[in-house]
Coordinates of C-alpha atoms in Angstrom, one line a residue:
X139 CA -40.9 -6.2 21.8
X140 CA -43.1 -9.3 22.6
X141 CA -45.8 -10.6 20.1
X142 CA -48.6 -13.0 20.7
X143 CA -50.8 -15.4 18.7
X144 CA -51.5 -14.6 15.1
X145 CA -49.5 -11.2 15.3
X146 CA -46.3 -13.1 16.1
X147 CA -47.0 -15.7 13.4
X148 CA -47.4 -13.1 10.8
X149 CA -44.3 -11.2 12.0
X150 CA -42.2 -14.5 11.7
X151 CA -43.6 -15.2 8.3
X152 CA -42.7 -11.7 7.1
X153 CA -39.3 -12.1 8.3
X154 CA -38.9 -15.4 6.4
X155 CA -40.0 -13.9 3.2
X156 CA -37.7 -11.0 3.5
X157 CA -34.8 -13.4 3.6
X158 CA -35.1 -13.6 -0.2
X159 CA -36.1 -17.3 -0.2
X160 CA -32.7 -18.3 1.4
X161 CA -34.5 -21.5 2.5
X162 CA -35.6 -24.2 0.1
X163 CA -39.3 -24.9 -0.5
X164 CA -39.2 -28.0 1.6
X165 CA -37.7 -26.1 4.4
X166 CA -40.4 -23.4 3.9
X167 CA -43.2 -26.0 4.1
X168 CA -41.8 -27.4 7.3
X169 CA -41.5 -23.9 8.8
X170 CA -45.2 -23.2 7.9
X171 CA -46.2 -26.5 9.6
X172 CA -44.3 -25.9 12.6
X173 CA -45.7 -22.3 13.0
X174 CA -49.1 -23.7 12.5
X175 CA -48.6 -26.2 15.4
X176 CA -47.6 -23.3 17.6
X177 CA -50.7 -21.4 16.8
X178 CA -53.2 -24.4 17.2
X179 CA -53.5 -25.0 21.0
X180 CA -56.2 -26.6 23.0
X181 CA -59.1 -24.6 23.8
X182 CA -60.3 -26.4 26.9
X183 CA -59.1 -25.4 30.5
X184 CA -57.3 -27.5 33.0
X185 CA -56.9 -28.0 36.7
X186 CA -53.3 -28.4 37.4
X187 CA -51.4 -29.3 40.6
X188 CA -49.4 -26.5 41.9
X189 CA -46.4 -26.4 44.3
X190 CA -43.9 -23.7 44.7
X191 CA -45.3 -21.8 41.7
X192 CA -48.8 -21.1 42.6
X193 CA -50.5 -17.9 41.3
X194 CA -51.0 -15.0 43.7
X195 CA -49.0 -16.7 46.4
X196 CA -51.8 -19.3 46.9
X197 CA -50.7 -22.3 49.1
X198 CA -49.8 -25.4 47.5
X199 CA -52.7 -27.2 45.9
X200 CA -54.3 -26.5 42.5
X201 CA -54.4 -23.8 39.9
X202 CA -56.9 -23.3 37.0
X203 CA -55.2 -23.1 33.6
X204 CA -56.7 -20.8 31.1
X205 CA -57.9 -22.2 27.6
X206 CA -55.1 -23.4 25.4
X207 CA -52.6 -23.5 28.3
X208 CA -50.9 -26.6 30.0
X209 CA -49.7 -27.9 33.3
X210 CA -46.0 -28.3 34.0
X211 CA -43.7 -30.0 36.4
X212 CA -40.2 -28.4 36.5
X213 CA -36.9 -29.4 38.3
X214 CA -33.7 -27.4 38.8
X215 CA -30.4 -28.4 40.6
X216 CA -29.8 -25.9 43.4
X217 CA -27.1 -25.6 46.0
X218 CA -28.3 -26.4 49.5
X219 CA -26.1 -24.3 51.9
X220 CA -26.9 -26.6 54.9
X221 CA -25.7 -29.8 53.3
X222 CA -23.2 -28.3 50.8
X223 CA -24.8 -30.5 48.1
X224 CA -26.4 -29.9 44.8
X225 CA -30.1 -30.9 45.2
X226 CA -33.2 -31.1 42.9
X227 CA -35.8 -28.5 43.5
X228 CA -39.3 -29.3 41.9
X229 CA -42.1 -26.9 41.1
X230 CA -45.6 -27.5 39.7
X231 CA -48.1 -25.1 38.2
X232 CA -50.0 -23.7 35.2
X233 CA -48.4 -22.2 32.0
X234 CA -49.9 -19.2 30.4
X235 CA -51.5 -20.0 27.1
X236 CA -49.3 -17.6 25.0
X237 CA -46.3 -18.7 22.9
X238 CA -43.7 -18.1 25.7
X239 CA -45.6 -20.8 27.7
X240 CA -45.4 -23.2 24.9
X241 CA -41.6 -22.4 24.4
X242 CA -41.0 -23.0 28.1
X243 CA -42.2 -26.6 27.6
X244 CA -39.4 -27.0 25.1
X245 CA -36.8 -25.8 27.6
X246 CA -35.6 -29.4 28.4
X247 CA -34.3 -29.7 24.7
X248 CA -31.8 -26.9 25.2
X249 CA -28.6 -27.4 27.4
X250 CA -28.4 -25.0 30.5
X251 CA -25.7 -23.8 32.4
X252 CA -27.5 -24.7 35.6
X253 CA -28.9 -28.3 35.2
X254 CA -32.8 -28.0 34.8
X255 CA -35.7 -29.5 33.0
X256 CA -39.4 -29.2 32.6
X257 CA -42.2 -31.5 31.5
X258 CA -45.7 -30.3 30.3
X259 CA -49.0 -32.0 29.7
X260 CA -52.6 -31.2 28.9
X261 CA -54.3 -34.6 28.7
X262 CA -56.4 -34.3 31.9
X263 CA -56.8 -32.5 35.2
X264 CA -53.9 -33.0 37.7
X265 CA -51.8 -34.5 34.8
X266 CA -48.7 -33.0 36.2
X267 CA -48.9 -34.4 39.6
X268 CA -46.7 -37.4 38.9
X269 CA -44.5 -35.8 36.3
X270 CA -41.0 -36.2 37.5
X271 CA -38.5 -34.7 34.8
X272 CA -34.8 -35.4 35.6
X273 CA -32.1 -32.8 35.4
X274 CA -29.3 -33.4 32.8
X275 CA -25.8 -32.1 32.6
X276 CA -25.0 -29.6 30.0
X277 CA -24.1 -31.0 26.6
X278 CA -24.2 -29.9 23.0
X279 CA -27.0 -32.2 22.1
X280 CA -30.3 -33.0 23.9
X281 CA -30.3 -35.9 26.3
X282 CA -31.5 -39.2 24.5
X283 CA -34.4 -39.5 27.0
X284 CA -35.8 -36.3 25.6
X285 CA -34.9 -36.6 21.9
X286 CA -37.9 -36.7 19.7
X287 CA -40.2 -36.0 22.5
X288 CA -43.2 -34.1 21.4
X289 CA -46.2 -32.6 23.5
X290 CA -49.5 -34.5 23.4
X291 CA -52.5 -32.6 22.6
X292 CA -55.6 -34.6 23.2
X293 CA -58.0 -32.0 24.1
X294 CA -60.8 -30.7 21.8
X295 CA -59.7 -28.3 19.0
X296 CA -61.3 -24.9 18.5
X297 CA -62.8 -25.0 15.0
X298 CA -62.3 -21.2 14.4
X299 CA -58.6 -21.5 15.4
X300 CA -58.1 -24.3 13.0
X301 CA -59.7 -22.5 10.0
X302 CA -57.6 -19.3 10.8
X303 CA -54.4 -21.3 11.0
X304 CA -55.1 -23.1 7.7
X305 CA -56.0 -19.9 6.0
X306 CA -52.7 -18.2 7.1
X307 CA -50.8 -21.4 5.9
X308 CA -52.3 -21.1 2.4
X309 CA -51.7 -17.3 2.3
X310 CA -48.0 -17.9 3.2
X311 CA -47.5 -20.6 0.5
X312 CA -49.2 -18.3 -2.1
X313 CA -46.9 -15.5 -1.2
X314 CA -43.8 -17.7 -1.4
X315 CA -44.9 -19.1 -4.8
X316 CA -45.4 -15.7 -6.3
X317 CA -42.0 -14.5 -5.1
X318 CA -40.2 -17.5 -6.4
X319 CA -41.9 -17.1 -9.7
X320 CA -40.8 -13.5 -9.9
X321 CA -37.2 -14.3 -9.0
X322 CA -37.0 -17.0 -11.7
X323 CA -38.2 -14.7 -14.3
X324 CA -35.7 -12.1 -13.3
X325 CA -32.9 -14.7 -13.4
X326 CA -34.0 -15.7 -16.9
X327 CA -34.2 -12.3 -18.2
X328 CA -30.5 -11.5 -16.9
X329 CA -29.4 -14.7 -18.7
X330 CA -31.0 -13.7 -21.9
X331 CA -29.4 -10.2 -21.7
X332 CA -25.9 -11.5 -21.4
X333 CA -25.5 -15.0 -22.7
X334 CA -27.8 -15.2 -25.9
X335 CA -26.2 -15.2 -29.4
X336 CA -26.5 -12.2 -31.5
X337 CA -29.7 -12.4 -33.7
X338 CA -30.0 -11.0 -37.1
X339 CA -26.6 -12.0 -38.5
X340 CA -26.9 -13.7 -41.9
X341 CA -24.6 -15.8 -44.0
X342 CA -23.3 -19.4 -43.6
X343 CA -19.7 -18.2 -42.8
X344 CA -20.9 -16.1 -39.8
X345 CA -23.2 -18.9 -38.6
X346 CA -20.3 -21.3 -38.7
X347 CA -18.3 -19.0 -36.6
X348 CA -21.0 -18.6 -34.0
X349 CA -21.5 -22.5 -33.9
X350 CA -17.8 -23.0 -33.5
X351 CA -17.7 -20.3 -30.7
X352 CA -20.5 -21.8 -28.8
X353 CA -19.1 -25.3 -28.9
X354 CA -15.6 -24.4 -27.9
X355 CA -16.0 -24.0 -24.1
X356 CA -13.5 -25.2 -21.7
X357 CA -15.9 -27.3 -19.9
X358 CA -14.8 -26.1 -16.5
X359 CA -17.1 -23.2 -15.7
X360 CA -16.0 -20.8 -18.5
X361 CA -17.9 -20.2 -21.7
X362 CA -16.9 -18.3 -24.8
X363 CA -18.9 -15.1 -24.7
X364 CA -20.8 -14.1 -27.9
X365 CA -23.2 -11.6 -26.4
X366 CA -26.4 -10.5 -28.0
X367 CA -26.6 -6.8 -27.1
X368 CA -23.0 -5.6 -26.5
X369 CA -22.1 -5.4 -30.3
X370 CA -25.3 -3.3 -31.1
X371 CA -24.8 -0.9 -28.1
X372 CA -21.2 0.0 -29.0
X373 CA -20.5 3.5 -30.2
X374 CA -17.2 3.7 -32.0
X375 CA -15.4 7.1 -30.9
X376 CA -12.0 7.1 -32.5
X377 CA -9.4 4.7 -34.0
X378 CA -6.4 4.3 -31.8
X379 CA -4.4 1.8 -33.6
X380 CA -4.0 -0.3 -36.7
X381 CA -2.0 -3.5 -37.4
X382 CA -2.0 -6.7 -39.5
X383 CA -4.9 -8.2 -37.7
X384 CA -7.3 -5.2 -38.0
X385 CA -8.0 -2.0 -36.0
X386 CA -8.4 -0.9 -32.4
X387 CA -11.0 1.6 -31.6
X388 CA -11.9 3.6 -28.5
X389 CA -15.7 3.0 -28.0
X390 CA -18.5 3.8 -25.6
X391 CA -20.5 0.9 -24.2
X392 CA -23.4 2.5 -22.1
X393 CA -21.6 4.6 -19.6
X394 CA -18.2 2.9 -19.8
X395 CA -15.2 3.5 -22.1
X396 CA -14.0 0.3 -23.8
X397 CA -11.4 -0.7 -26.3
X398 CA -12.7 -2.7 -29.3
X399 CA -10.5 -4.7 -31.4
X400 CA -11.8 -5.2 -34.8
X401 CA -10.5 -8.1 -36.8
X402 CA -10.3 -8.4 -40.6
X403 CA -12.4 -11.2 -41.9
X404 CA -9.2 -13.0 -42.9
X405 CA -8.1 -13.0 -39.4
X406 CA -10.9 -15.1 -38.0
X407 CA -8.4 -17.7 -36.6
X408 CA -6.7 -15.1 -34.5
X409 CA -10.1 -13.7 -33.2
X410 CA -11.2 -17.3 -32.3
X411 CA -7.8 -18.3 -30.7
X412 CA -7.6 -15.1 -28.6
X413 CA -11.2 -15.4 -27.5
X414 CA -10.5 -19.1 -26.5
X415 CA -7.3 -18.1 -24.6
X416 CA -9.2 -15.4 -22.5
X417 CA -11.7 -18.1 -21.5
X418 CA -9.0 -20.5 -20.2
X419 CA -9.7 -21.5 -16.6
X420 CA -7.4 -19.8 -14.0
X421 CA -5.9 -17.4 -16.5
X422 CA -6.7 -14.6 -14.2
X423 CA -3.6 -12.6 -13.1
X424 CA -2.9 -8.9 -12.5
X425 CA -0.5 -8.9 -15.4
X426 CA -2.5 -10.7 -18.0
X427 CA -5.0 -8.7 -19.9
X428 CA -7.7 -11.3 -19.1
X429 CA -8.7 -9.2 -16.1
X430 CA -9.8 -6.4 -18.5
X431 CA -11.6 -8.7 -21.0
X432 CA -15.3 -7.8 -21.4
X433 CA -16.7 -9.8 -24.1
X434 CA -16.4 -11.0 -27.8
X435 CA -19.0 -10.5 -30.6
X436 CA -19.8 -10.8 -34.2
X437 CA -21.8 -8.2 -35.9
X438 CA -22.8 -7.5 -39.6
X439 CA -25.6 -6.7 -41.9
X440 CA -25.2 -9.3 -44.5
X441 CA -22.8 -7.6 -46.7
X442 CA -20.0 -7.2 -44.2
X443 CA -19.0 -8.9 -41.0
X444 CA -16.9 -7.6 -38.0
X445 CA -15.4 -9.9 -35.4
X446 CA -14.9 -7.9 -32.1
X447 CA -13.0 -8.3 -28.9
X448 CA -14.2 -5.9 -26.2
X449 CA -11.8 -5.0 -23.3
X450 CA -11.4 -2.2 -20.7
X451 CA -9.9 1.0 -22.1
X452 CA -6.5 1.6 -20.8
X453 CA -5.7 5.3 -21.4
X454 CA -1.8 4.8 -21.3
X455 CA -2.0 2.5 -24.3
X456 CA 0.7 0.0 -25.2
X457 CA 4.1 -0.2 -23.7
X458 CA 5.6 1.0 -27.0
X459 CA 3.4 4.2 -26.9
X460 CA 4.2 4.8 -23.2
X461 CA 8.1 4.5 -23.7
X462 CA 8.1 7.0 -26.5
X463 CA 6.8 9.8 -24.2
X464 CA 7.9 8.8 -20.7
X465 CA 11.4 9.0 -19.1
X466 CA 11.8 6.4 -16.4
X467 CA 13.6 6.4 -13.0
X468 CA 15.1 3.2 -11.8
X469 CA 12.0 2.3 -9.7
X470 CA 9.6 2.7 -12.7
X471 CA 11.9 0.8 -15.0
X472 CA 12.0 -2.2 -12.7
X473 CA 8.2 -2.1 -12.0
X474 CA 7.4 -2.2 -15.7
X475 CA 10.0 -5.0 -16.3
X476 CA 9.1 -7.0 -13.2
X477 CA 5.3 -6.8 -13.8
X478 CA 5.7 -8.0 -17.4
X479 CA 7.8 -10.8 -16.4
X480 CA 5.2 -11.9 -13.8
X481 CA 2.6 -12.0 -16.5
X482 CA 4.8 -14.0 -18.9
X483 CA 5.7 -16.4 -16.0
X484 CA 2.1 -17.1 -15.2
X485 CA 1.5 -17.9 -18.9
X486 CA 4.4 -20.2 -19.2
X487 CA 3.5 -22.3 -16.0
X488 CA 0.9 -25.0 -15.9
X489 CA -1.5 -25.2 -13.0
X490 CA -2.7 -28.7 -12.1
X491 CA -6.2 -29.5 -10.8
X492 CA -9.7 -30.1 -12.0
X493 CA -10.0 -26.5 -13.2
X494 CA -6.3 -26.0 -13.8
X495 CA -4.5 -23.8 -16.3
X496 CA -2.6 -25.2 -19.3
X497 CA 0.8 -23.8 -20.0
X498 CA 0.7 -21.1 -22.6
X499 CA 3.4 -19.7 -24.9
X500 CA 2.6 -16.4 -26.4
X501 CA 4.6 -16.4 -29.7
X502 CA 4.3 -12.7 -30.4
X503 CA 5.9 -10.9 -27.5
X504 CA 6.6 -7.2 -28.3
X505 CA 6.2 -3.8 -26.8
X506 CA 3.0 -3.2 -28.8
X507 CA 1.4 -6.2 -27.3
X508 CA 2.0 -5.2 -23.7
X509 CA -0.3 -2.6 -22.2
X510 CA 0.3 -0.2 -19.4
X511 CA -2.2 0.2 -16.6
X512 CA -2.8 3.3 -14.5
X513 CA -0.5 2.1 -11.7
X514 CA 2.4 1.9 -14.3
X515 CA 2.3 -1.9 -14.3
X516 CA 2.2 -4.1 -17.4
X517 CA -0.3 -6.6 -18.7
X518 CA 0.3 -9.1 -21.5
X519 CA -2.2 -8.9 -24.3
X520 CA -2.9 -10.2 -27.9
X521 CA -3.1 -14.1 -27.7
X522 CA -3.9 -14.7 -31.4
X523 CA -0.9 -16.9 -32.0
X524 CA -0.7 -18.5 -28.5
X525 CA 0.1 -22.3 -28.0
X526 CA -1.3 -24.3 -25.3
X527 CA 0.4 -27.4 -23.6
X528 CA -0.9 -30.1 -21.2
X529 CA 2.0 -31.8 -19.7
X530 CA 0.2 -34.8 -18.1
X531 CA -1.2 -35.8 -21.6
X532 CA 1.8 -34.2 -23.5
X533 CA -0.6 -32.5 -25.7
X534 CA 0.4 -29.4 -27.7
X535 CA -2.3 -27.3 -29.1
X536 CA -1.0 -25.0 -31.8
X537 CA -3.5 -22.5 -33.4
X538 CA -4.5 -23.2 -36.9
X539 CA -3.3 -19.9 -38.1
X540 CA -1.4 -18.8 -41.2
X541 CA -0.3 -15.6 -39.4
X542 CA 3.2 -15.4 -38.2
X543 CA 4.8 -13.3 -35.4
X544 CA 6.5 -10.0 -35.7
X545 CA 9.9 -10.4 -37.7
X546 CA 11.8 -7.8 -35.7
X547 CA 11.2 -9.9 -32.5
X548 CA 11.7 -13.3 -33.9
X549 CA 14.3 -15.6 -32.2
X550 CA 17.2 -17.0 -34.2
X551 CA 15.7 -20.6 -34.3
X552 CA 12.3 -19.2 -35.7
X553 CA 14.2 -17.1 -38.4
X554 CA 16.3 -20.0 -39.6
X555 CA 13.5 -22.5 -39.1
X556 CA 15.4 -24.8 -36.8
X557 CA 12.8 -24.6 -34.0
X558 CA 11.3 -28.0 -32.9
X559 CA 7.5 -27.1 -33.4
X560 CA 6.6 -30.4 -31.6
X561 CA 8.1 -29.3 -28.2
X562 CA 6.4 -26.6 -25.9
X563 CA 9.8 -25.8 -24.5
X564 CA 10.9 -24.4 -27.8
X565 CA 8.0 -21.9 -27.9
X566 CA 8.7 -20.9 -24.3
X567 CA 12.4 -20.3 -25.1
X568 CA 11.4 -18.2 -28.2
X569 CA 9.2 -16.1 -26.0
X570 CA 12.1 -15.3 -23.7
X571 CA 14.3 -14.0 -26.6
X572 CA 11.5 -11.7 -27.7
X573 CA 11.0 -10.6 -24.0
X574 CA 14.7 -9.7 -23.8
X575 CA 14.3 -7.2 -26.5
X576 CA 11.3 -5.6 -24.6
X577 CA 13.5 -5.4 -21.6
X578 CA 16.1 -3.5 -23.7
X579 CA 13.6 -1.0 -24.9
X580 CA 12.3 -0.4 -21.3
X581 CA 15.9 -0.1 -19.9
X582 CA 17.0 2.4 -22.7
X583 CA 14.4 4.9 -21.4
X584 CA 15.6 4.9 -17.9
X585 CA 17.6 7.9 -16.8
X586 CA 21.1 7.1 -15.4
X587 CA 23.6 9.7 -14.5
X588 CA 21.5 12.3 -16.1
X589 CA 21.6 10.4 -19.4
X590 CA 18.5 8.9 -21.1
X591 CA 18.5 7.2 -24.5
X592 CA 15.9 8.1 -27.2
X593 CA 13.3 5.5 -27.7
X594 CA 14.0 3.0 -30.5
X595 CA 12.9 -0.3 -31.7
X596 CA 15.2 -3.2 -31.4
X597 CA 17.7 -3.4 -34.3
X598 CA 16.6 0.1 -35.4
X599 CA 20.2 0.7 -36.7
X600 CA 20.6 -2.7 -38.4
X601 CA 17.4 -3.2 -40.4
X602 CA 14.9 -1.2 -42.3
X603 CA 11.6 0.1 -40.8
X604 CA 9.7 -3.0 -42.2
X605 CA 12.4 -5.6 -42.3
X606 CA 12.1 -8.9 -44.3
X607 CA 12.9 -12.3 -43.0
X608 CA 16.1 -12.3 -44.8
X609 CA 17.1 -9.0 -43.2
X610 CA 16.4 -10.3 -39.8
X611 CA 18.0 -13.6 -40.5
X612 CA 21.2 -12.1 -41.6
X613 CA 21.5 -9.9 -38.5
X614 CA 20.4 -12.2 -35.9
X615 CA 21.4 -15.7 -37.2
X616 CA 24.4 -15.1 -39.5
X617 CA 26.1 -12.0 -37.8
X618 CA 24.6 -12.9 -34.3
X619 CA 24.2 -9.3 -33.6
X620 CA 22.1 -7.9 -30.7
X621 CA 21.0 -4.4 -29.8
X622 CA 23.7 -2.3 -28.3
X623 CA 24.1 -1.9 -24.5
X624 CA 24.9 1.8 -23.6
X625 CA 28.3 2.1 -21.9
X626 CA 26.9 4.4 -19.1
X627 CA 24.8 1.5 -17.7
X628 CA 28.1 0.3 -16.2
X629 CA 28.2 3.1 -13.9
X630 CA 24.9 2.0 -12.0
X631 CA 24.7 -1.4 -10.1
X632 CA 21.0 -1.8 -10.9
X633 CA 21.6 -1.2 -14.6
X634 CA 24.6 -3.8 -14.6
X635 CA 22.2 -6.5 -13.3
X636 CA 19.5 -5.4 -15.8
X637 CA 22.0 -5.7 -18.7
X638 CA 23.1 -9.1 -17.6
X639 CA 19.5 -10.3 -17.4
X640 CA 18.9 -9.0 -20.9
X641 CA 21.9 -10.6 -22.4
X642 CA 21.4 -13.9 -20.8
X643 CA 17.8 -13.9 -22.2
X644 CA 18.6 -13.3 -25.9
X645 CA 21.5 -15.9 -26.2
X646 CA 21.7 -17.8 -29.4
X647 CA 21.2 -21.1 -27.7
X648 CA 17.7 -21.4 -26.7
X649 CA 18.4 -23.7 -23.8
X650 CA 21.0 -21.3 -22.3
X651 CA 18.2 -18.5 -21.9
X652 CA 16.8 -17.4 -18.6
X653 CA 13.2 -18.5 -17.8
X654 CA 10.4 -16.1 -17.1
X655 CA 10.5 -17.3 -13.4
X656 CA 14.1 -16.4 -13.2
X657 CA 13.6 -12.9 -14.6
X658 CA 10.9 -12.3 -12.1
X659 CA 13.8 -12.1 -9.6
X660 CA 14.4 -8.6 -10.8
X661 CA 12.4 -7.6 -7.7
X662 CA 15.4 -8.8 -5.7
X663 CA 18.0 -6.4 -7.3
X664 CA 16.4 -3.2 -6.0
X665 CA 17.9 -1.4 -3.1
X666 CA 15.8 -1.1 0.0
X667 CA 14.8 2.6 -0.8
X668 CA 13.7 1.5 -4.2
X669 CA 11.9 -1.8 -3.3
X670 CA 8.4 -2.2 -4.6
X671 CA 5.6 -4.5 -3.6
X672 CA 5.8 -7.7 -5.8
X673 CA 3.1 -9.9 -7.0

């Protein structure tokens, strides 16, 4: 629907404001000035020369332009059937005072399919008589002869019109400023809700933890989150796990179920390290628990302190818990193994670039530190012992942590203390030994020829429930024993390959073990009917 004068101006301004200030303030000011120029037209009438475009089919001669209108001279390239040539056809006349008349005067600035142009004037009677605009060929930019050309308004201005236009301009500017102030306040409130540090926590030790947390950002767009409100708004529902580091709770945060890992005060280095790893740039991967990380927090009342990691709640729990209950077919077994290997491979590799990812070794791979998502794929979790490595600077970042890994899953070189702690590759090889034991746990729960093994931990038949270093060292290093491979696996081609991958990953010699990237190729051993989508 067409609009005229002040009505159209107000509609355009309303449209601009509804765009949620997508244009900057300088751009808005230019828009206001431009719209004001549209509104302020000359108030005096003109006598224009007309030819080919005279009102009411009057013969060529003159026409009287209404107040605030202009005279024009137009040219269009047309085809002459008699000469078979393209020729210029010129017309003269009066434009209406409305905005569409003004916009017609700008027609020469826009390329046309049929070459045409127009020139307008309002600086005196018959001013268009000798205006001779030239046609220009269609181009992507205006012809140089017209670039920067503006209409000249030399007639007297209407005082009431000027006052109205200026008033509208100030009203627009006021509305824009109010909207910008409201939006700024909203952004600041959002930032305060989610990024401020928890208030009301006393004690020098806690303050030190908070200061350290705030200062340990990666510098590449990620910050270590210590959020003000989330700790206070948690409602602990039930304890779902307990270990050396502390306890895991199922909790309610607003309308969402979350898992809360509560660290003992003595495990502060593990809490800080895991929080730091979760905030590593480019750690995002479907098979790393980073995608489920919500926040970290410290809360207390002066007499006790809790260090928290808040993540999404995964109802299936750890791989250890899942395997105790589930019986796997070949497809599910390979999906669990392949997804876990994808997560470990992403950890081990370094991603170069300004916001790249350092290579990371886990150092505590076990079935309890791997979680199962609803789609029955695995995610690697618990990075309290992780080691980071930058190959370009050969910098190895080992956590300052007295905690050690799980003895049952320790590699031979860790147990006999021959591991070269200055080499990142040594930690990566140790991860692969531990991961081979996890693959063995997964494979035992796969039903083959109607037979499925009872779930057991590695070396269940060789060491006590809580083995010592000496127990594990004797079995793994001295006797060089490994968990038994069931004989019925040999009847299945897929289980034969799985068995080979496991045995080549737990070899005594660290350098002879498979890498996580090689183990990812488990996806290639499936038959076409069992093939799954791979990451």
